[in-house]
Short mmCIF file of C-alpha atoms and ligand atoms in Angstrom, two decimals:
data_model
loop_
_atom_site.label_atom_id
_atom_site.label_comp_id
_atom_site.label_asym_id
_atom_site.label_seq_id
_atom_site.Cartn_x
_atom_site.Cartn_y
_atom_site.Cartn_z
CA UNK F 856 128.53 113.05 84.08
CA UNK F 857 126.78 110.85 86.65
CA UNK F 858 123.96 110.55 83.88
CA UNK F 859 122.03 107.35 83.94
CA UNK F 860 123.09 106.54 87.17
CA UNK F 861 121.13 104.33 89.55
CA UNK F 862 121.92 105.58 93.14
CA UNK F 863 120.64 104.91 96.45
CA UNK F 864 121.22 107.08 99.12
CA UNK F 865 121.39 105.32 103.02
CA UNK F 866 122.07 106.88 106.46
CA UNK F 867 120.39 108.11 109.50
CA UNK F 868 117.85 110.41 109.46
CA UNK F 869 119.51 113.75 109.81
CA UNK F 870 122.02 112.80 107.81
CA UNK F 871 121.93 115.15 104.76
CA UNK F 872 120.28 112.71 102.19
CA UNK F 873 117.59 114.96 101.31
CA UNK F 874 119.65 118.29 101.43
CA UNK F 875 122.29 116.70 99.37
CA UNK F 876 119.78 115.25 96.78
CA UNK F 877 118.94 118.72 96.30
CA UNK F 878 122.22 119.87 95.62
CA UNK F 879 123.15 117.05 93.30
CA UNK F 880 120.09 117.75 91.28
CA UNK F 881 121.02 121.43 90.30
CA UNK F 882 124.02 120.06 88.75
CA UNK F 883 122.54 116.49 87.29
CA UNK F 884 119.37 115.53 85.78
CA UNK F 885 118.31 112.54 88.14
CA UNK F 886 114.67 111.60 89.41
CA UNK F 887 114.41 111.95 93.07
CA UNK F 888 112.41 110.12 94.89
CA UNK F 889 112.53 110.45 98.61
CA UNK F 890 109.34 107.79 100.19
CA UNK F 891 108.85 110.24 102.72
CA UNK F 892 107.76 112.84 100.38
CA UNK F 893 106.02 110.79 98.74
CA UNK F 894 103.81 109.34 102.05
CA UNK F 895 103.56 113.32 103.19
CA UNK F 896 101.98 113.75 99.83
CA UNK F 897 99.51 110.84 100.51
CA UNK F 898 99.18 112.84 103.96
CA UNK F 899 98.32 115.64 102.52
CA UNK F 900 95.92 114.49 100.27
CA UNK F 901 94.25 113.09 102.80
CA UNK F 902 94.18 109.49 101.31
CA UNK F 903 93.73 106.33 103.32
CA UNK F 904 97.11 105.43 102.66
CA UNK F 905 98.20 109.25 104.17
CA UNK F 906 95.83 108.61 107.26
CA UNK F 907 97.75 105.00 108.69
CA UNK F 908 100.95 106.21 107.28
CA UNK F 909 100.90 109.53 109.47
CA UNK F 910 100.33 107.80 112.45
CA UNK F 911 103.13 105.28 112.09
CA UNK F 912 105.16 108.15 111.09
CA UNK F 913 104.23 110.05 114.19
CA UNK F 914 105.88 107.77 116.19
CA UNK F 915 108.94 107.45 114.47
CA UNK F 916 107.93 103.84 113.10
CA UNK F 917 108.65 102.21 109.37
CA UNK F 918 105.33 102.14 107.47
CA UNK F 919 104.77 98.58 106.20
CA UNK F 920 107.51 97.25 103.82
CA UNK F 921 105.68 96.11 101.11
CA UNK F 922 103.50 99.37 100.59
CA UNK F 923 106.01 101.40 100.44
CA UNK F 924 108.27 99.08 97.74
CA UNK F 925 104.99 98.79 96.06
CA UNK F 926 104.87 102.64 95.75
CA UNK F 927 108.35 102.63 94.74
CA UNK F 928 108.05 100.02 92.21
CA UNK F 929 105.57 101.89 90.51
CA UNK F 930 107.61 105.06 90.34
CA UNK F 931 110.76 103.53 89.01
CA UNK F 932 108.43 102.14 86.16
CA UNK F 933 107.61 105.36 84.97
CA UNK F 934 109.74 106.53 82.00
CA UNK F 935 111.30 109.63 83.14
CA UNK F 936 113.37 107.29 85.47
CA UNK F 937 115.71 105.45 82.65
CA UNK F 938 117.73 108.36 82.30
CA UNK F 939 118.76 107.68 86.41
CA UNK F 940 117.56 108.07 89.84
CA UNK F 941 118.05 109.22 93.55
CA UNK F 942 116.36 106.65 95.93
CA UNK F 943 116.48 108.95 99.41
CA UNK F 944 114.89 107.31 102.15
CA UNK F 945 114.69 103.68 100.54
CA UNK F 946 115.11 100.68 101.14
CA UNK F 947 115.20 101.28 104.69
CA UNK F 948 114.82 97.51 105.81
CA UNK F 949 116.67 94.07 104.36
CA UNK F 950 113.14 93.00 103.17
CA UNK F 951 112.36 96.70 101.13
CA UNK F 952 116.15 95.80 98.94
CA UNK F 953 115.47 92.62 98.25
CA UNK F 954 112.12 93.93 96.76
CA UNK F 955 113.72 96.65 94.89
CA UNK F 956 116.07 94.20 93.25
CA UNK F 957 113.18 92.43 91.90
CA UNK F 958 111.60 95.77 91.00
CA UNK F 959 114.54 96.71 89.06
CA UNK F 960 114.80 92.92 87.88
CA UNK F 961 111.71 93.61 86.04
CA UNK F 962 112.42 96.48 83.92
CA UNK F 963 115.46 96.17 83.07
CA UNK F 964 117.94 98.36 85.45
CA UNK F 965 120.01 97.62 88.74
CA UNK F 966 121.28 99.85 91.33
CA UNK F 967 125.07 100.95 90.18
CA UNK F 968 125.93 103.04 93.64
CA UNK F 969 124.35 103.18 96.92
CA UNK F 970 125.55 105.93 99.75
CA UNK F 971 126.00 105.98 103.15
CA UNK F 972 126.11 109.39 104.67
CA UNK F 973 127.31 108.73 108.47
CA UNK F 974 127.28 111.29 110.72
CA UNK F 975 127.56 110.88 114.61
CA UNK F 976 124.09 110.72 116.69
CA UNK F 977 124.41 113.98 118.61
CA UNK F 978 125.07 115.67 115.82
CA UNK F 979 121.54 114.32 114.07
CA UNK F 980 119.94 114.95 116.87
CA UNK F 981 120.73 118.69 116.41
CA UNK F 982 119.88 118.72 113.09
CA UNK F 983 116.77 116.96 113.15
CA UNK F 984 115.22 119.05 116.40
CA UNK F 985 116.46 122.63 114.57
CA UNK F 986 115.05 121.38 110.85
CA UNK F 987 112.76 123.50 108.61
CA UNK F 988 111.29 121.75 105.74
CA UNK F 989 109.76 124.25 102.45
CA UNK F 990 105.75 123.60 102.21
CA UNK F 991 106.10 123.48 98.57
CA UNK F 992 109.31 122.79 97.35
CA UNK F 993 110.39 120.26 100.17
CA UNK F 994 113.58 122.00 100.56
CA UNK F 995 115.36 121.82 104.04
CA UNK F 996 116.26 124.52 106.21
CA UNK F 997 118.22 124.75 109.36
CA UNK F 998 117.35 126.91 112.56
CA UNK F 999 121.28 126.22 113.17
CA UNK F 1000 123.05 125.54 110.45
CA UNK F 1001 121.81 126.69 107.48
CA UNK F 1002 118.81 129.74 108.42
CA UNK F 1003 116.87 130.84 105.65
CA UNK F 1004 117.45 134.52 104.18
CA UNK F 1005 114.04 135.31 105.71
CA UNK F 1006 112.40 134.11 108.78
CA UNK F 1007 110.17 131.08 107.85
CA UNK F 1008 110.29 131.97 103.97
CA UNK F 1009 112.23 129.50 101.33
CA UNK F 1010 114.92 131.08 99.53
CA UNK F 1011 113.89 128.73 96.80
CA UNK F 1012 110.28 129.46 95.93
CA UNK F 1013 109.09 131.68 98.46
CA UNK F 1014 107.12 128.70 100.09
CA UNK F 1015 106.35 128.75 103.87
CA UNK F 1016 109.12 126.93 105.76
CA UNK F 1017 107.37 124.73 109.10
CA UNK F 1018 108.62 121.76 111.82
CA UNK F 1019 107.51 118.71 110.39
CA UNK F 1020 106.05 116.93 113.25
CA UNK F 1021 108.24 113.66 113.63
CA UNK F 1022 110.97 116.24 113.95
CA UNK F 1023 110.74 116.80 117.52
CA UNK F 1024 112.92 115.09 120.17
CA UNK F 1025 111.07 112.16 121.24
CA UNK F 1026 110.23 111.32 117.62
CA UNK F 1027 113.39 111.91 116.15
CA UNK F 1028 115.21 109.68 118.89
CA UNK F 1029 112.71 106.72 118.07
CA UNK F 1030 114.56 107.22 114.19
CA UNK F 1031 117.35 107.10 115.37
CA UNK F 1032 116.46 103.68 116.89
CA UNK F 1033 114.48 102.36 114.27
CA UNK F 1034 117.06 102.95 111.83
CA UNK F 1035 119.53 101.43 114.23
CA UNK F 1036 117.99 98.03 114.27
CA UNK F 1037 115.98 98.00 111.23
CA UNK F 1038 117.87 99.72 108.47
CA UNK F 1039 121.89 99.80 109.72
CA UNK F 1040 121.99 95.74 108.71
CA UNK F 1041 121.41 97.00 104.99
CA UNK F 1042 124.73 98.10 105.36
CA UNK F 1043 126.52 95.09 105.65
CA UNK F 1044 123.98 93.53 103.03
CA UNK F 1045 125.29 96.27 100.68
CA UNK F 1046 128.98 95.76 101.56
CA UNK F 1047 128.41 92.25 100.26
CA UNK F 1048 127.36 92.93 97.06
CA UNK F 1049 130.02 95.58 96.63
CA UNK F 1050 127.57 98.58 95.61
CA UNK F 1051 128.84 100.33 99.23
CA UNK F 1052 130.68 103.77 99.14
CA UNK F 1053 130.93 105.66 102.97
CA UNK F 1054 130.67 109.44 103.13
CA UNK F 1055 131.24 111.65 106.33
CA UNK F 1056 128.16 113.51 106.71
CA UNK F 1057 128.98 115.54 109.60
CA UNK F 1058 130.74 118.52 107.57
CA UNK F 1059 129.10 121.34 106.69
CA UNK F 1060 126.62 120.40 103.22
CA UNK F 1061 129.05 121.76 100.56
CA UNK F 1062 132.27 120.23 101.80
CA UNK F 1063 129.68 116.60 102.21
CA UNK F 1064 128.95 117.55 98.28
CA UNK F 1065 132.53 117.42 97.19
CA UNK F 1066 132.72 114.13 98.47
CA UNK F 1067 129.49 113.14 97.27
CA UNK F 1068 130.91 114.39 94.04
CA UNK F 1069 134.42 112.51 94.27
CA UNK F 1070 132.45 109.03 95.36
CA UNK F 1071 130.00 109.19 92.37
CA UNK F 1072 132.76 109.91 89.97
CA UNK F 1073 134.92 106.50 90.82
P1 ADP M 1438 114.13 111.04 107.44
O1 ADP M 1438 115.07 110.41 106.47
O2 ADP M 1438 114.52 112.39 107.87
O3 ADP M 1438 113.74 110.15 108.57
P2 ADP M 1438 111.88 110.60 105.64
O4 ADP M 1438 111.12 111.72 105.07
O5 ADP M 1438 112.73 109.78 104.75
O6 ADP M 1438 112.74 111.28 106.78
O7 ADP M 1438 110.91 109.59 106.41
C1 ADP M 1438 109.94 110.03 107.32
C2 ADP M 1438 109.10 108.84 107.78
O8 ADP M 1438 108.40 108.28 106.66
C3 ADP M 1438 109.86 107.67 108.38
O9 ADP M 1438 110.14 107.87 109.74
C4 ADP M 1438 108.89 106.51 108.13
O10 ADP M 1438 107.82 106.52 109.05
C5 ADP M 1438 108.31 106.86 106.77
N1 ADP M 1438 109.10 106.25 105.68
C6 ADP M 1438 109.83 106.92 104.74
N2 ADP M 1438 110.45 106.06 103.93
C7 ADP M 1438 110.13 104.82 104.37
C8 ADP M 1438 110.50 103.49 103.97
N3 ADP M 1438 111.34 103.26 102.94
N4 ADP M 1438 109.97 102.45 104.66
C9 ADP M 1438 109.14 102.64 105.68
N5 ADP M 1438 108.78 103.85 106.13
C10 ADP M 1438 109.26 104.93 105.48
ZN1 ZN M 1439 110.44 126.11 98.82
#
């Protein structure tokens, strides 16, 4: 149904991107690609690329446009991506779209949809400082709003659920700013290209997925 589809999903951290990627995928076979996985991989690994990464990430800070398009750029290229993909997390600056347009430029595809989940600031707060994120499987958790069947074990795959560490207060407030005044102007640059569709976020995630559902299908 929403096959082939080139989507990017935008909005505040907090804002359900990742949880409703997740969802959409059990129904539709889409590549997801979330940058922030993809730089806690590099953190993981322990690559150089992880180590200056995680400490821009600490803070709450944007990791430097261009490496992050760059990693993107080489993703999209791979083949598994031509039957659509989920961009979660990116572009998060005016400079990171106008390099994915010339990343999609060059093979051959263009962005048919992109998202904004908006949700109100206290309420990302919340979420944010009560996440649980899946070791493994990446899946989110909520101390809150959505607790896992067993303390600090996925329901998914079993996995060992843990705070990631820009998820505490301080951290997840300097998000909130960054994405105020770095990543909110994609919204009107979006709007002008008419690729824009709004979502609430702030419902609970399967009532956000019905809309997701109703905005991907128009
Ligand atoms: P959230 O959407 O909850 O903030 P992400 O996992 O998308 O979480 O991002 C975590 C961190 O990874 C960001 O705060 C930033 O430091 C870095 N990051 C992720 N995507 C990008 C991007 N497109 N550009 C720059 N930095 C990024
Ligand atoms: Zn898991």
């Amino acid at each position: 149904m929403i096959k082939n589809k080139n989507l990017v999903f935008l909005g505040p951290p907090g804002a359900g991107k990742g949880t409703l990627s997740e969802i959409l995928l059990r129904d539709e076979k889409l590549v997801h690609i979330s940058t922030g996985d993809i730089l806690r991989a590099e953190i993981t690994r322990g690559t150089e690329l992880g180590k200056s990464a995680k400490a821009l990430m600490d803070q709450g800070k944007l990791v430097p446009d261009q490496i992050v398009a760059d990693m993107v750029a080489a993703r999209l290229a791979q083949d598994d991506c031509a039957g659509g993909f989920i961009l979660d997390g990116f572009p998060r600056t005016v400079k990171q779209a106008e390099l994915l347009e010339e990343a999609t430029a060059k093979i051959g595809r263009k962005i048919d949809k992109v998202v904004l989940f908006d949700a109100p600031y206290d309420l990302l707060i919340q979420r944010l400082t009560a996440r649980l994120t899946c070791r493994q499987c990446k899946a989110n958790f909520n101390k809150i709003f959505s607790k896992p069947a067993r303390e600090g074990i996925c329901d998914h795959c079993g996995g060992e659920l843990y705070q990631r560490s820009d998820d505490s207060l301080e951290t997840a407030k300097n998000r909130l700013k960054v994405y105020e005044e770095q990543t909110s102007p994609l919204i009107r640059f979006y709007t002008e290209n008419h690729l824009l569709a709004k979502i609430d976020a702030s419902l609970p995630k399967e009532q956000n997925y019905g809309m997701l559902l109703a905005v991907l299908n128009t």
